[in-house]
Coordinates of C-alpha atoms and ligand atoms in Angstrom, one line a residue:
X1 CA 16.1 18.7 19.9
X2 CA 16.5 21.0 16.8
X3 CA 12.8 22.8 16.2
X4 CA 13.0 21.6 12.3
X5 CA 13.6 18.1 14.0
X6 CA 11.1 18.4 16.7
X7 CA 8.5 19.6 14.1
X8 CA 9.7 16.4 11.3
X9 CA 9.0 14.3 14.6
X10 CA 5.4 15.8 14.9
X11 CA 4.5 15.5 11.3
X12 CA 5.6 11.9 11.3
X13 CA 3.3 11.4 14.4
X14 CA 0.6 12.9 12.8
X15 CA 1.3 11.2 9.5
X16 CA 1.3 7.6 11.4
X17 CA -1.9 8.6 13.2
X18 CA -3.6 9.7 9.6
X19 CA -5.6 7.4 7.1
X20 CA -3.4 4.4 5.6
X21 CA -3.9 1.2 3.1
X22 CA -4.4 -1.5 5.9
X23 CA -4.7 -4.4 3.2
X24 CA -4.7 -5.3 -0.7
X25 CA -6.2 -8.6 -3.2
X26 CA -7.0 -9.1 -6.4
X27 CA -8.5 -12.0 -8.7
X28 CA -7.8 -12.8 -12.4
X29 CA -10.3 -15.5 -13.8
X30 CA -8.0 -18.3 -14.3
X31 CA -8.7 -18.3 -18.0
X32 CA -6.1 -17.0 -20.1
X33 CA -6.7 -15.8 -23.8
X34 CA -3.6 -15.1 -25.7
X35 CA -2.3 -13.2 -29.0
X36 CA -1.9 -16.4 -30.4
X37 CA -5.8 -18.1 -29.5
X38 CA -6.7 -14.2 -30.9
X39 CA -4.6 -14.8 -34.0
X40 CA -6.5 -18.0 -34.9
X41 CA -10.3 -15.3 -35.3
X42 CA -8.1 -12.1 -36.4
X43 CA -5.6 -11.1 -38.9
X44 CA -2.8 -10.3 -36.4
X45 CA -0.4 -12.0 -34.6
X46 CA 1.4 -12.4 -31.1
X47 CA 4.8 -10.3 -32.7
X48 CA 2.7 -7.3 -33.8
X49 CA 0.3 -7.1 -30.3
X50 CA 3.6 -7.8 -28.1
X51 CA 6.1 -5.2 -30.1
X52 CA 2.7 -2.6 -30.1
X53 CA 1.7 -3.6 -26.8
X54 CA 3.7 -5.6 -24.7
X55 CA 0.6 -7.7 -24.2
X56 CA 1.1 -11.5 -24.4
X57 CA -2.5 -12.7 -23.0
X58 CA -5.3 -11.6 -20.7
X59 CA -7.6 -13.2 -18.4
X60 CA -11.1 -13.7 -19.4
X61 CA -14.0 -13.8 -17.3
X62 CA -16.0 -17.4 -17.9
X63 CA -19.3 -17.7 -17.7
X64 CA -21.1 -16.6 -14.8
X65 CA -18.2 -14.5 -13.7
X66 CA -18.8 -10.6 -13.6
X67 CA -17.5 -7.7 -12.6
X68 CA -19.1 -7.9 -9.2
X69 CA -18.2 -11.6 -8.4
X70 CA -14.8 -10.7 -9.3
X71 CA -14.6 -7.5 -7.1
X72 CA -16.2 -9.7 -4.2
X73 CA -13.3 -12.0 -4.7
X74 CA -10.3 -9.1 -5.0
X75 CA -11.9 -7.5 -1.6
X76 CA -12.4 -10.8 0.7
X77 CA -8.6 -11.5 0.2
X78 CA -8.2 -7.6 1.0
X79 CA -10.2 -7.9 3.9
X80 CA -7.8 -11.2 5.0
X81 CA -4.6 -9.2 4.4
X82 CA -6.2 -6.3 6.9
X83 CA -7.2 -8.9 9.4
X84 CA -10.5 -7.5 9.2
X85 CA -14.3 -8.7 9.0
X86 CA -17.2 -7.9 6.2
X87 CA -18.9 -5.9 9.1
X88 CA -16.2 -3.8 10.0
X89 CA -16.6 -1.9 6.5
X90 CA -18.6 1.1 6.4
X91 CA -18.3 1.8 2.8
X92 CA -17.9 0.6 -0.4
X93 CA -16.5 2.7 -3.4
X94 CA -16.2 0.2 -6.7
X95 CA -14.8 1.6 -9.8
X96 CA -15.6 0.5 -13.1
X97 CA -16.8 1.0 -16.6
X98 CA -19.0 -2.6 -17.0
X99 CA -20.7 -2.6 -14.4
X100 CA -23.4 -6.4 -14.0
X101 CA -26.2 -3.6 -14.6
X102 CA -26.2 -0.7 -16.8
X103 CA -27.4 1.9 -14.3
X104 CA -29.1 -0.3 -11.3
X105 CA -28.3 -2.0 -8.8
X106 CA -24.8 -1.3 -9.0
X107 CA -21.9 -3.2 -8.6
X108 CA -21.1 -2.1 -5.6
X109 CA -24.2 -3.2 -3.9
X110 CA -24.0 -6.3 -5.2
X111 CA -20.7 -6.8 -3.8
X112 CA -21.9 -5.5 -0.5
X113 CA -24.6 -8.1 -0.3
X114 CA -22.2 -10.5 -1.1
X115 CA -19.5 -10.2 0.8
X116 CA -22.1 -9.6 4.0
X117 CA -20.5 -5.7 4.7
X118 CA -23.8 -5.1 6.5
X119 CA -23.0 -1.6 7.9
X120 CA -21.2 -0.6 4.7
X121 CA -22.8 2.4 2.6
X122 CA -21.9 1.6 -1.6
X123 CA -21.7 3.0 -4.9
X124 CA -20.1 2.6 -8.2
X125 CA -18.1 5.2 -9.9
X126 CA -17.1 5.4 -13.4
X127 CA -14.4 7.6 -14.4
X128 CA -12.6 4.9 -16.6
X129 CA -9.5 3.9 -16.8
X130 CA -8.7 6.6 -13.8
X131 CA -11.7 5.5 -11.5
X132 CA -9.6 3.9 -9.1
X133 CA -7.2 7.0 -8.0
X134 CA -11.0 9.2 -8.2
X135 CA -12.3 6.1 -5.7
X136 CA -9.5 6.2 -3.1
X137 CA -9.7 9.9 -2.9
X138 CA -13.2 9.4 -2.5
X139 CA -12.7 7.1 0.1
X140 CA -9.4 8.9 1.8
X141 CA -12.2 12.2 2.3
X142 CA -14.9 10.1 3.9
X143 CA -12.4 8.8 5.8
X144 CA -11.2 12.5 7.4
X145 CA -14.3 12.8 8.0
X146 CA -15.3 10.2 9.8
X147 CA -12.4 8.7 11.8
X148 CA -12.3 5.1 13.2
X149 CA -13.8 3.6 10.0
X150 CA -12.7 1.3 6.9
X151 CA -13.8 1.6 3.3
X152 CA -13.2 -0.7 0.8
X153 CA -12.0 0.7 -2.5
X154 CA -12.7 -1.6 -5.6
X155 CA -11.9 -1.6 -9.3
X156 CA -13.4 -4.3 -11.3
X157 CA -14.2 -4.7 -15.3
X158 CA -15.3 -7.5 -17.7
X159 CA -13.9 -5.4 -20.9
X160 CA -14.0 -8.9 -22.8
X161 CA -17.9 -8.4 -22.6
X162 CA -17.7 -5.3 -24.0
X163 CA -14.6 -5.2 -27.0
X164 CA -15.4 -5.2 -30.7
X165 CA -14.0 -8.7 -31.1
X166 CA -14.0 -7.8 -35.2
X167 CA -11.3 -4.9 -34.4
X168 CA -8.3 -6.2 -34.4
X169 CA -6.5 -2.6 -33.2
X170 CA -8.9 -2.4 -29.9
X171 CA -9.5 -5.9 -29.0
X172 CA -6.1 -6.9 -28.3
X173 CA -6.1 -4.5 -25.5
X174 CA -8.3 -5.8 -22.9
X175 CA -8.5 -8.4 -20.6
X176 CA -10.4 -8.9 -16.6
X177 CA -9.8 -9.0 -13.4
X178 CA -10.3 -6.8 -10.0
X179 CA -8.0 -5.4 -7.4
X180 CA -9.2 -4.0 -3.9
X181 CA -7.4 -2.0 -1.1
X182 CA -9.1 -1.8 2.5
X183 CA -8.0 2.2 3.6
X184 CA -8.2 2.7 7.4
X185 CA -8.4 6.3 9.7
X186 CA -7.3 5.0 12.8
X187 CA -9.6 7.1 15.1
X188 CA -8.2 10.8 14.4
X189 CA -9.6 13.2 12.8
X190 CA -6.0 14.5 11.8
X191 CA -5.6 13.1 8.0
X192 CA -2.9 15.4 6.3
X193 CA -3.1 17.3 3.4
X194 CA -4.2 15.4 0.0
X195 CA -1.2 14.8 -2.0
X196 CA -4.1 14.1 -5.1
X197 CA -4.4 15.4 -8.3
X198 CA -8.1 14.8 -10.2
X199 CA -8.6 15.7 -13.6
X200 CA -10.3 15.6 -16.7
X201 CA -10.7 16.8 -20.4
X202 CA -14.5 16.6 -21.9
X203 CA -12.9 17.8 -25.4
X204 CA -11.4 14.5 -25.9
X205 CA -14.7 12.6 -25.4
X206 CA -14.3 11.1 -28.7
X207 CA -10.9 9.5 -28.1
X208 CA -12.3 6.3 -26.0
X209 CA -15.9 5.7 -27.0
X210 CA -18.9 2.8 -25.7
X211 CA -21.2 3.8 -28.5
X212 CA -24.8 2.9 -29.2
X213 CA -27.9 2.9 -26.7
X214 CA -27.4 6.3 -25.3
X215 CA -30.4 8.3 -24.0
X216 CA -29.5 11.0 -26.3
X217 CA -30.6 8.8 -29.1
X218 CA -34.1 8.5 -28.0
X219 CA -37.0 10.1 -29.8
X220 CA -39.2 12.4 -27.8
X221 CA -42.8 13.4 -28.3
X222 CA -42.4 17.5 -29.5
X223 CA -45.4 18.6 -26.8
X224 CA -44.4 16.3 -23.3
X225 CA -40.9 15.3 -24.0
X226 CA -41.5 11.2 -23.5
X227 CA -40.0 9.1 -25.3
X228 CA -42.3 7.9 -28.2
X229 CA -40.2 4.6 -28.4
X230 CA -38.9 1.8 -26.0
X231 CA -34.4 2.2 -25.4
X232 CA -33.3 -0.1 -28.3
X233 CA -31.5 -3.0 -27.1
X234 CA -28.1 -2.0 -29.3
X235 CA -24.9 -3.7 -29.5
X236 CA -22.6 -1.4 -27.5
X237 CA -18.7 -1.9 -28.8
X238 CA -15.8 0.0 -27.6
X239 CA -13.9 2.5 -30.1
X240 CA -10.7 4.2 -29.4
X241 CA -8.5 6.9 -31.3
X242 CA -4.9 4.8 -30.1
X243 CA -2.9 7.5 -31.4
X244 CA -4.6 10.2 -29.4
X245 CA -5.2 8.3 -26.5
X246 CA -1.6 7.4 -26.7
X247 CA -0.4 11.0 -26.9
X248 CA -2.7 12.3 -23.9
X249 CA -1.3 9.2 -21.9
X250 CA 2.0 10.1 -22.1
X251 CA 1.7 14.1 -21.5
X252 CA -1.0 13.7 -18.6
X253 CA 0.5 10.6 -17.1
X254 CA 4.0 12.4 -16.8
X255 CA 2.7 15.5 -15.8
X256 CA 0.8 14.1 -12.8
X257 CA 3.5 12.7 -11.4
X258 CA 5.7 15.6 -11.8
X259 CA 3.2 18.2 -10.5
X260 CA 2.8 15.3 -7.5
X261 CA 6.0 15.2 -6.6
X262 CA 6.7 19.0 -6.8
X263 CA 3.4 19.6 -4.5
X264 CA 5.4 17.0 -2.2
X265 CA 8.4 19.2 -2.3
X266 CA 10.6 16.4 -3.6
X267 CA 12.4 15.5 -7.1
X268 CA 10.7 12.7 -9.4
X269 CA 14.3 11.3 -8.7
X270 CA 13.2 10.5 -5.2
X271 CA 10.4 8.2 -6.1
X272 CA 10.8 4.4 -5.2
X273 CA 7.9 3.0 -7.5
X274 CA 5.3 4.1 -9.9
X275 CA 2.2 2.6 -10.3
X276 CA 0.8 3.7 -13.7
X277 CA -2.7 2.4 -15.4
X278 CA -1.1 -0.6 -18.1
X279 CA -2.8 0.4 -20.9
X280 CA 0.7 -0.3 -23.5
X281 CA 3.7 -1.0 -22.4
X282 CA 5.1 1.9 -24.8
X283 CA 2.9 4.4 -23.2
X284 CA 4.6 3.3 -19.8
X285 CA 8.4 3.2 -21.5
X286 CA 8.0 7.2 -22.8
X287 CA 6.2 8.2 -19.8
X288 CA 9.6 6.6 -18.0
X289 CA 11.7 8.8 -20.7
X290 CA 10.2 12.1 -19.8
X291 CA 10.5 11.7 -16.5
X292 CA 14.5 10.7 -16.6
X293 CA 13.0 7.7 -14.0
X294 CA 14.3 4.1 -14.9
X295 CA 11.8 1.6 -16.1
X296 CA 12.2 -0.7 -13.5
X297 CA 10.4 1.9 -10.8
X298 CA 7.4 1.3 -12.7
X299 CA 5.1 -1.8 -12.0
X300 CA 4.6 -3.5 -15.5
X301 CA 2.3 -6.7 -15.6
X302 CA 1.1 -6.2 -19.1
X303 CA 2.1 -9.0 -20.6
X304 CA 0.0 -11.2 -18.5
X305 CA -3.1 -9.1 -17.8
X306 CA -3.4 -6.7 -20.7
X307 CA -5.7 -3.7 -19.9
X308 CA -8.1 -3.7 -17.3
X309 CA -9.3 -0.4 -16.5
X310 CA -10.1 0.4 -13.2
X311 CA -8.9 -2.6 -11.9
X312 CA -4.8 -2.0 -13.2
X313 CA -3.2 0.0 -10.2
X314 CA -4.8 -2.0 -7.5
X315 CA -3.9 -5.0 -9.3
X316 CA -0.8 -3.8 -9.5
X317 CA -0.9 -3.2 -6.1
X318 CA -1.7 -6.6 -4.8
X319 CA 0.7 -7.7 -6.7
X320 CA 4.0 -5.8 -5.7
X321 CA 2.6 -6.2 -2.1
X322 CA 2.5 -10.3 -2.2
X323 CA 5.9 -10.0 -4.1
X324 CA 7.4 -8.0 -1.2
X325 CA 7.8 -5.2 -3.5
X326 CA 6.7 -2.5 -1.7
X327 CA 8.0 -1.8 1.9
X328 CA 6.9 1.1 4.8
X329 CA 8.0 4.1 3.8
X330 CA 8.5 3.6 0.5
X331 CA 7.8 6.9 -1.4
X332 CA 4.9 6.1 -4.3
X333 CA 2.7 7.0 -7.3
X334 CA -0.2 6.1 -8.2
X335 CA -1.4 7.6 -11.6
X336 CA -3.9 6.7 -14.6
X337 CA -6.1 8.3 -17.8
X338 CA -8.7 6.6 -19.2
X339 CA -12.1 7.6 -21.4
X340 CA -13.8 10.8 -20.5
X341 CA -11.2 11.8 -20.8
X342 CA -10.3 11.4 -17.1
X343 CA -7.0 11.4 -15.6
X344 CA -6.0 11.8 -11.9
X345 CA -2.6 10.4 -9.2
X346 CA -2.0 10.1 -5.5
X347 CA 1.5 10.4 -4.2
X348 CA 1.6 7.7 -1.0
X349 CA 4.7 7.3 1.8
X350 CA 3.5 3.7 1.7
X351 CA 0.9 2.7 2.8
X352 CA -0.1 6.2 4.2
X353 CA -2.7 8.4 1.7
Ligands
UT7_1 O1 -6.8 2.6 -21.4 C1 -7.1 3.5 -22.5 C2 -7.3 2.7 -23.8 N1 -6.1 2.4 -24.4 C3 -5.7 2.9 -25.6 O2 -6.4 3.7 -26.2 C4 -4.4 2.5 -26.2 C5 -3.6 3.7 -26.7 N2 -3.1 3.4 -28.0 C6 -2.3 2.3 -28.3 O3 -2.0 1.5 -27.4 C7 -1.8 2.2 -29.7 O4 -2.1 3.3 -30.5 C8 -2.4 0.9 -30.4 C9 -1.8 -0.4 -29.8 C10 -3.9 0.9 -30.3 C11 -2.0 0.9 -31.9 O5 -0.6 0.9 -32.1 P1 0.1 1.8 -33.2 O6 1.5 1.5 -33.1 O7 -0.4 3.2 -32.9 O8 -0.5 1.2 -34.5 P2 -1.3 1.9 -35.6 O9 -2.7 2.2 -35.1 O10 -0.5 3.1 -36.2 O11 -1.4 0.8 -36.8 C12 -0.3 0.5 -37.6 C13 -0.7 -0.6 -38.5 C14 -2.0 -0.3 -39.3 O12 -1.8 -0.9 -40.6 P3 -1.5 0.1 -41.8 O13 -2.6 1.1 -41.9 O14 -0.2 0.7 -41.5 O15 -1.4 -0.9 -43.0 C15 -3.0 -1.1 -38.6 O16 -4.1 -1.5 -39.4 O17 -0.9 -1.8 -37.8 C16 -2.2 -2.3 -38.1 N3 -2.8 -3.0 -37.0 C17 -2.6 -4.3 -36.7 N4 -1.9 -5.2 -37.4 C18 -1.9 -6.5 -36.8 C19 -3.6 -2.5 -36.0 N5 -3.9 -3.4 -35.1 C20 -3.3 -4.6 -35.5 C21 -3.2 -5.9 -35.0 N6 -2.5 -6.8 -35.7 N7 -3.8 -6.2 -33.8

């Protein structure tokens, strides 16, 4: 055997042997809000926020749904499609930007007692729009170092909760749901190199904002530095620069993935699929046109789901999987932005990280 071919043999070895998606699910609340039930409230209508957007409805959480029942629902079909049990998970990662409390208990520990993951350690972590690729890297290093186990990586949001329902340019965007992935180390310690890029740019704080009841806007006695007044209870709506936000998407998004694939050693050309946050369907068409990819390698479910924040790619995800979309081998991308502003990808030879 040729030595390039002997070592191509090793690597695949190695590469079968390293840390792998082992199973996917997702939930969307079964009710649907579209441009049209929105048109009835707003001045806009379902031509302007599908030619903008690509968005034709989005799923809405009901009453007494949250983010945490729906990310216990996205990872108990996960944990089906691995074949695996609550107790075999040792941790949780859920990403998300509404989480059931605003700082504690969070969502993730919710979801842990519910589900019954008794010997599973959990967190939340909110990086946006992007939380999900930072949570599966998370997950992927815990994972090298501590072979054998199964984390659960989560991103769920109720952004209906949240939208200025009066802005008609931001509201349209949003919808619910969750999507989960159970990533598996199969007892080595011998995970390959990250093929991850994390990033983020604190200038463009401004772009994607959840104004009002910050700590910052607390008043302080001058001498001990406590607050001389209770948190005020204030609305919190989300404001977004689309322009801006749209620009960044675009740049970072295709950027990523190039820098991804070079790292890799291969052309953009060689990808099978891309799996990029569905924040606009535009933002997804230019990202296509700069990197000279056809649109139909990208996963676009838009129209149905809107945006949903950390809970887009696994979604995604869940759904290319059930639709036999996405086979062994298969060479893949996974890369969002969101608020913050955050932005990150992880290049996969499916299902391997
Ligand atoms: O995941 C991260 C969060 N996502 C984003 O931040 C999204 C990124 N940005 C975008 O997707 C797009 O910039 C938007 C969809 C938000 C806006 O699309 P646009 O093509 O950039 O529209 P625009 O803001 O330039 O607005 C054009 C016009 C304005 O009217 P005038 O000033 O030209 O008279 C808006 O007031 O369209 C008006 N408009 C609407 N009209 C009907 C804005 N929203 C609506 C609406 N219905 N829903």
């Amino acid at each position: 055997m040729a030595a390039t071919a002997h070592g191509n043999l090793i690597f695949a070895i190695i590469r079968r042997m390293g840390i792998k998606i082992l199973g996917t699910g997702s939930y969307l609340p079964p009710k649907v809000l579209t441009n049209a039930d929105i048109a009835t409230a707003l001045d806009t209508s379902d031509e302007w926020i599908f030619s903008h957007t690509g968005i034709h409805a989005r799923h809405v959480a009901e009453e007494g749904e949250t983010t945490s029942t729906m990310a216990t629902k996205a990872a108990k079909a996960a944990l089906d499609a691995a074949g695996l049990a609550p107790p075999d998970v040792g941790l949780i990662v859920l990403a998300t930007s509404t989480p059931d409390y605003n700082t504690f208990p969070s969502t993730a520990c919710i979801v842990q007692g519910l589900l019954g993951c008794t010997n599973a350690g959990a967190y939340d972590l909110q990086a946006a729009c992007a939380g999900f690729v930072y949570a599966l890297e998370q997950a992927r290093g815990w994972l090298a170092c501590n072979p054998g186990q199964k984390a659960l990586v989560i991103g769920s949001e109720c952004l209906t909760r949240i939208v200025d329902w009066t802005d008609r340019s931001s509201c349209i965007l949003f919808g619910d749901g969750a999507g989960a992935v159970v990533v598996g180390s199969d007892g080595t310690a011998s995970a390959p190199a990250a093929t991850t890029i994390l990033g983020a740019d604190g200038t463009g704080r401004h772009f994607i904002q959840r104004t009002g009841g910050t700590m910052a806007s607390l008043p302080l006695d001058p001498q001990t530095g406590i607050p001389t007044a209770e948190p005020q209870v204030q609305r919190s709506t989300l404001s977004l620069m689309g322009h801006e936000v749209f620009a960044f998407a675009v740049k970072t998004m295709s950027r990523v993935t190039h820098d991804l694939c070079a790292r890799k050693g291969v052309e953009t050309s060689s990808l099978d699929r891309v799996f990029a946050h569905q924040a606009n369907g535009r933002i997804i068409e230019a990202c296509a046109r700069r990197m000279k990819l056809p649109l139909e390698k990208f996963w676009l479910n838009l129209a149905d789901t809107a945006n949903t924040s950390a809970a887009s790619i696994p979604i995604s995800l869940d759904q290319a999987v059930r639709a036999g979309e996405l086979r062994d081998g298969m060479n893949v991308v996974l890369v969002g932005f969101g608020a913050g502003l955050t932005f990150g990808g992880t290049y996969l030879t499916w299902p391997h990280l």
